Short mmCIF file of C-alpha atoms and ligand atoms in Angstrom, two decimals:
data_model
loop_
_atom_site.label_atom_id
_atom_site.label_comp_id
_atom_site.label_asym_id
_atom_site.label_seq_id
_atom_site.Cartn_x
_atom_site.Cartn_y
_atom_site.Cartn_z
CA MET A 1 80.69 81.66 115.77
CA ASP A 2 83.15 84.19 114.96
CA PHE A 3 83.44 85.37 110.67
CA PRO A 4 87.17 87.01 110.27
CA SER A 5 87.53 90.56 108.71
CA ASP A 6 88.99 91.78 105.63
CA ARG A 7 91.40 94.56 107.82
CA LEU A 8 94.88 94.00 107.61
CA ASP A 9 95.37 96.44 110.76
CA GLY A 10 98.49 96.16 112.26
CA ARG A 11 100.01 94.44 109.75
CA CYS A 12 103.06 95.31 106.73
CA VAL A 13 102.26 93.92 103.14
CA VAL A 14 104.36 94.26 100.43
CA VAL A 15 102.42 95.29 97.35
CA THR A 16 105.47 94.43 93.96
CA GLY A 17 104.69 96.08 90.84
CA ALA A 18 102.61 99.04 92.39
CA GLY A 19 103.09 101.30 90.15
CA SER A 20 100.12 100.44 87.90
CA GLY A 21 97.38 98.16 87.44
CA ILE A 22 97.03 95.28 89.51
CA GLY A 23 100.00 95.87 92.28
CA PHE A 24 98.43 99.68 91.91
CA ALA A 25 95.05 98.47 92.89
CA THR A 26 96.24 95.97 95.44
CA GLY A 27 98.56 98.83 97.57
CA LEU A 28 95.69 101.30 97.23
CA LEU A 29 93.25 98.18 98.64
CA ALA A 30 95.94 97.42 101.55
CA ALA A 31 96.18 100.91 102.58
CA GLY A 32 92.20 101.05 102.68
CA ARG A 33 91.79 98.16 104.66
CA GLY A 34 94.44 99.86 107.48
CA ALA A 35 97.47 98.10 106.50
CA SER A 36 101.34 98.97 106.68
CA VAL A 37 102.22 99.20 102.98
CA VAL A 38 105.34 99.21 101.23
CA ALA A 39 104.55 99.49 97.75
CA ALA A 40 108.05 98.84 95.24
CA ASP A 41 108.28 99.61 91.72
CA LEU A 42 110.96 100.03 88.91
CA ASP A 43 108.54 103.04 88.02
CA ALA A 44 109.16 105.70 90.84
CA ASP A 45 106.22 107.71 89.21
CA GLY A 46 104.19 105.21 89.26
CA LEU A 47 104.61 104.33 93.08
CA ALA A 48 104.11 108.42 93.85
CA GLU A 49 100.45 107.95 92.33
CA LEU A 50 100.02 105.23 94.29
CA ALA A 51 101.05 107.31 97.93
CA ALA A 52 99.45 110.43 96.65
CA ALA A 53 95.83 108.41 95.65
CA ALA A 54 96.06 106.16 98.87
CA ALA A 55 96.16 109.62 101.07
CA GLU A 56 93.29 111.18 99.22
CA ALA A 57 91.18 108.33 99.65
CA PHE A 58 92.13 107.27 103.14
CA PRO A 59 93.63 110.42 104.89
CA ALA A 60 93.19 108.48 108.29
CA SER A 61 95.00 105.27 107.29
CA LEU A 62 98.72 104.87 107.16
CA GLU A 63 101.41 106.83 104.87
CA VAL A 64 102.46 104.15 102.41
CA THR A 65 106.12 103.65 101.86
CA THR A 66 107.27 103.65 98.65
CA VAL A 67 110.50 101.79 96.86
CA ARG A 68 112.37 101.74 94.26
CA CYS A 69 112.94 97.93 93.57
CA ASP A 70 114.00 96.00 90.43
CA VAL A 71 112.72 92.24 91.70
CA ALA A 72 114.65 90.44 89.24
CA ASP A 73 117.88 91.91 91.34
CA ALA A 74 118.66 90.44 94.66
CA GLY A 75 120.46 93.72 95.94
CA SER A 76 117.57 95.44 95.02
CA VAL A 77 115.03 92.88 96.68
CA GLY A 78 117.39 93.46 99.97
CA GLU A 79 117.17 97.19 100.24
CA LEU A 80 113.08 96.59 100.01
CA PHE A 81 113.18 94.47 103.00
CA ALA A 82 115.06 96.50 104.79
CA ALA A 83 112.64 99.65 104.04
CA VAL A 84 110.29 96.85 105.49
CA ALA A 85 112.23 96.37 108.88
CA GLY A 86 112.10 99.79 108.98
CA THR A 87 108.31 100.24 109.19
CA GLY A 88 108.54 98.55 112.79
CA THR A 89 104.98 96.59 112.02
CA PRO A 90 105.25 92.85 111.72
CA LEU A 91 105.42 92.00 107.82
CA ARG A 92 102.15 89.89 107.13
CA GLY A 93 101.47 89.61 103.66
CA LEU A 94 103.33 90.07 100.08
CA ALA A 95 101.76 90.87 97.09
CA ASN A 96 103.98 90.13 94.09
CA CYS A 97 102.22 91.70 91.43
CA ALA A 98 105.21 93.29 89.29
CA GLY A 99 105.49 91.40 85.82
CA ILE A 100 106.51 91.96 82.32
CA THR A 101 105.35 90.29 79.24
CA GLY A 102 105.76 90.82 75.25
CA ASP A 103 104.70 89.04 72.07
CA GLN A 104 107.67 87.03 70.73
CA PRO A 105 107.25 84.18 68.09
CA PHE A 106 108.72 81.44 69.74
CA ASP A 107 111.56 80.42 66.59
CA GLU A 108 112.37 84.00 67.49
CA LEU A 109 112.66 83.98 70.86
CA SER A 110 116.15 85.13 72.15
CA PRO A 111 117.85 83.38 74.58
CA GLU A 112 118.07 87.14 76.64
CA HIS A 113 114.58 88.00 75.96
CA TRP A 114 113.66 84.40 77.52
CA GLN A 115 116.44 85.13 80.70
CA HIS A 116 114.51 88.69 80.83
CA VAL A 117 110.93 87.44 81.09
CA LEU A 118 111.73 84.29 83.34
CA GLY A 119 114.08 86.62 85.83
CA VAL A 120 111.27 89.36 86.76
CA ASN A 121 108.38 86.62 86.96
CA LEU A 122 109.63 83.80 88.03
CA THR A 123 113.17 84.81 90.07
CA GLY A 124 111.50 87.88 91.02
CA SER A 125 108.84 86.42 92.60
CA TYR A 126 111.84 83.81 94.46
CA LEU A 127 113.97 86.53 95.66
CA VAL A 128 111.17 88.20 96.81
CA ALA A 129 109.01 85.37 98.45
CA ARG A 130 112.26 84.00 99.92
CA ALA A 131 112.47 87.95 101.61
CA ALA A 132 109.39 87.94 102.81
CA VAL A 133 109.48 84.23 103.96
CA ARG A 134 112.42 85.45 106.21
CA ALA A 135 110.79 88.71 107.52
CA MET A 136 107.60 86.54 108.61
CA ASP A 137 109.87 84.29 110.48
CA GLN A 138 107.80 82.20 113.38
CA ASP A 139 104.99 84.40 113.08
CA GLY A 140 102.95 83.20 109.76
CA GLY A 141 101.84 85.37 106.91
CA SER A 142 100.13 85.22 103.85
CA ILE A 143 102.03 85.09 100.21
CA VAL A 144 100.25 85.74 96.88
CA LEU A 145 101.87 85.14 93.66
CA VAL A 146 100.35 86.51 90.53
CA GLY A 147 100.31 83.50 87.40
CA SER A 148 98.21 83.84 84.47
CA GLY A 149 95.31 82.23 82.63
CA THR A 150 97.48 81.88 79.74
CA THR A 151 99.10 78.60 81.55
CA ASN A 152 95.19 77.35 81.37
CA THR A 153 94.44 78.60 78.05
CA PRO A 154 97.77 79.48 76.32
CA ALA A 155 97.99 82.15 73.05
CA ALA A 156 100.68 82.02 70.66
CA GLY A 157 104.28 84.25 71.27
CA LEU A 158 103.68 84.00 74.93
CA ALA A 159 105.85 81.01 75.14
CA HIS A 160 108.42 82.83 77.76
CA TYR A 161 105.51 84.55 79.71
CA ILE A 162 103.50 80.85 80.07
CA ALA A 163 106.66 79.11 81.02
CA SER A 164 107.35 81.86 83.32
CA LYS A 165 104.07 82.09 85.04
CA ALA A 166 103.85 77.71 85.21
CA GLY A 167 106.76 78.25 87.01
CA VAL A 168 105.18 80.68 89.40
CA ILE A 169 102.20 78.50 90.37
CA GLY A 170 104.43 75.18 90.68
CA LEU A 171 107.01 77.49 93.02
CA ALA A 172 103.56 78.65 95.14
CA ARG A 173 102.32 74.81 95.66
CA ALA A 174 105.99 74.07 96.42
CA LEU A 175 105.90 76.87 99.25
CA ALA A 176 102.26 76.21 100.51
CA LYS A 177 103.94 72.43 101.86
CA GLU A 178 107.20 73.42 102.71
CA LEU A 179 105.80 76.68 105.12
CA GLY A 180 102.58 75.69 105.89
CA GLY A 181 103.98 74.51 109.38
CA ARG A 182 104.98 77.73 109.86
CA GLY A 183 101.86 79.44 109.47
CA ILE A 184 102.79 79.99 106.33
CA ARG A 185 99.64 80.30 103.40
CA VAL A 186 101.00 80.79 100.10
CA ASN A 187 98.62 80.94 96.85
CA THR A 188 98.82 82.19 93.08
CA VAL A 189 95.72 84.65 91.26
CA SER A 190 96.02 83.57 87.73
CA PRO A 191 94.43 86.68 86.37
CA GLY A 192 92.22 86.49 82.85
CA PRO A 193 92.64 89.66 80.64
CA VAL A 194 92.50 92.52 82.89
CA ASP A 195 92.55 96.11 81.38
CA THR A 196 96.00 98.10 82.35
CA PRO A 197 99.21 98.74 80.45
CA LEU A 198 100.00 95.23 80.02
CA LEU A 199 97.15 94.85 78.21
CA ARG A 200 97.26 97.31 75.94
CA ALA A 201 100.50 96.95 75.17
CA ARG A 202 99.59 93.63 73.60
CA MET A 203 96.09 94.57 72.35
CA SER A 204 94.84 97.17 69.90
CA ASP A 205 91.38 98.70 70.80
CA GLU A 206 89.54 96.86 68.55
CA VAL A 207 90.45 93.47 69.94
CA VAL A 208 89.97 95.09 73.62
CA ALA A 209 86.42 95.89 72.03
CA GLU A 210 85.71 92.35 70.47
CA ARG A 211 87.01 90.71 73.56
CA SER A 212 84.56 92.58 76.03
CA ARG A 213 81.85 91.74 73.68
CA THR A 214 82.21 88.21 73.41
CA ALA A 215 83.31 88.28 77.17
CA LEU A 216 80.79 85.78 79.03
CA LEU A 217 80.47 89.04 81.46
CA GLY A 218 80.63 91.68 78.48
CA ARG A 219 83.53 93.43 79.50
CA LEU A 220 87.48 93.13 80.45
CA GLY A 221 88.68 92.74 84.03
CA ARG A 222 89.52 95.52 86.30
CA PRO A 223 92.83 95.81 87.87
CA GLN A 224 90.45 96.02 91.43
CA ASP A 225 88.51 92.73 90.26
CA VAL A 226 92.18 91.07 90.75
CA ALA A 227 93.12 93.14 93.81
CA LEU A 228 89.54 92.62 95.96
CA MET A 229 90.80 88.18 95.46
CA ILE A 230 94.34 89.35 96.52
CA GLY A 231 93.25 91.52 99.37
CA PHE A 232 91.24 88.26 100.23
CA LEU A 233 94.19 85.88 100.72
CA LEU A 234 96.05 88.88 102.48
CA SER A 235 93.55 88.76 105.19
CA ASP A 236 92.17 86.18 108.00
CA GLN A 237 88.90 85.59 106.04
CA SER A 238 91.13 82.67 103.85
CA SER A 239 92.94 81.57 106.42
CA TRP A 240 92.19 78.08 105.32
CA ILE A 241 93.21 78.28 101.45
CA THR A 242 96.88 77.79 101.20
CA GLY A 243 98.77 76.52 98.00
CA GLN A 244 95.83 76.86 95.73
CA THR A 245 95.51 78.47 92.17
CA ILE A 246 92.53 81.10 92.08
CA ASN A 247 90.89 82.14 88.57
CA VAL A 248 89.84 85.69 88.46
CA ASN A 249 88.56 85.93 85.02
CA GLY A 250 85.55 86.69 84.68
CA GLY A 251 84.78 83.31 83.01
CA THR A 252 87.11 83.43 80.40
CA ALA A 253 88.12 80.39 80.45
CA MET A 254 86.46 77.65 82.97
CA THR A 255 89.21 75.05 83.85
P1 NAI B 1 101.51 96.67 84.80
O1 NAI B 1 102.20 96.73 83.78
O2 NAI B 1 100.09 97.61 84.72
O3 NAI B 1 101.81 96.72 85.86
C1 NAI B 1 103.19 96.05 86.12
C2 NAI B 1 104.33 96.75 87.32
O4 NAI B 1 105.25 96.03 86.96
C3 NAI B 1 104.74 97.76 86.54
O5 NAI B 1 104.48 99.06 87.48
C4 NAI B 1 106.18 97.89 86.32
O6 NAI B 1 107.08 99.11 86.45
C5 NAI B 1 106.22 96.79 87.25
N1 NAI B 1 107.42 96.16 87.22
C6 NAI B 1 107.99 95.63 85.93
N2 NAI B 1 109.09 94.97 85.82
C7 NAI B 1 109.16 94.99 87.30
C8 NAI B 1 110.96 94.32 88.37
N3 NAI B 1 112.00 94.30 87.34
N4 NAI B 1 110.66 94.66 89.56
C9 NAI B 1 109.70 95.49 89.70
N5 NAI B 1 108.49 96.23 89.27
C10 NAI B 1 108.50 95.58 87.71
O7 NAI B 1 100.51 95.20 84.14
P2 NAI B 1 99.21 94.51 84.91
O8 NAI B 1 98.55 93.85 84.79
O9 NAI B 1 98.65 95.06 86.44
O10 NAI B 1 100.01 93.10 85.66
C11 NAI B 1 100.52 92.66 87.01
C12 NAI B 1 100.68 91.35 87.04
O11 NAI B 1 99.48 90.39 86.71
C13 NAI B 1 101.54 90.55 86.36
O12 NAI B 1 102.67 89.86 86.72
C14 NAI B 1 101.22 90.37 85.23
O13 NAI B 1 101.66 89.10 84.30
C15 NAI B 1 99.85 89.77 85.31
N6 NAI B 1 98.66 88.94 84.66
C16 NAI B 1 98.19 90.20 84.01
C17 NAI B 1 97.00 90.10 83.10
C18 NAI B 1 96.48 91.05 82.62
O14 NAI B 1 95.95 91.08 81.30
N7 NAI B 1 96.65 92.13 82.65
C19 NAI B 1 96.94 88.87 82.77
C20 NAI B 1 97.41 87.92 83.82
C21 NAI B 1 98.40 88.17 84.56
#
């Protein structure tokens, strides 16, 4: 009996949102496991930090390729995947971690803000996943989209965000059905509260302390907690897992 490895050697893996938080941790983890990582974000400084962190932590690994990209823009996503082709390594993984939020009471939610959040979180997932599927061609791979625990336990002021993330979960399930025959697995990781700039923009230090104090495991999530699940789903260790929504939330919600 053999057990597949968590290594990603010989594979190109695209990580979006790689300039911060969960995407940053995922990019670092994939680089450490031997992948040729193409890291994308709007934030060029964050990308440079990731490339430097990977070079320091894993000097023997391949260099991380960084591409400034807006996942909500089809042309920009096209440029990202041109860089993927340029690596010369077959694309076998996508982790779409780019995402935005922003509290807005529903009766004040403007069509522009609605479209912006849907554009990045949902249309971005569609654009990046479609480009990845085309690049994976008939040889298969693993696509990981990022949902949110708020789709199970909604919070006020996040209707646009929660609607976008519910769409992401539906998209992943639909793609798993359509693409399984081509060896492409598609799953969603739904994080609970993870201590990143996205969360800090919504929660004061006091709220973070209270949420940590009352959490089942006594703390909020760390980006690495989610990256480890994404890494598992990108690897052959999860070769019989597709169409699933995997909650990584320290037990903050049990569904
Ligand atoms: P973060 O804010 O630390 O990182 C998100 C990254 O996405 C940033 O570097 C940002 O520049 C990038 N980004 C934003 N818009 C972009 C665009 N149009 N194109 C390319 N890059 C773009 O946030 P975090 O927490 O790491 O979030 C990652 C994902 O996890 C998001 O989808 C978020 O919705 C999701 N999530 C996070 C939770 C948390 O508590 N931190 C909880 C549930 C879900």
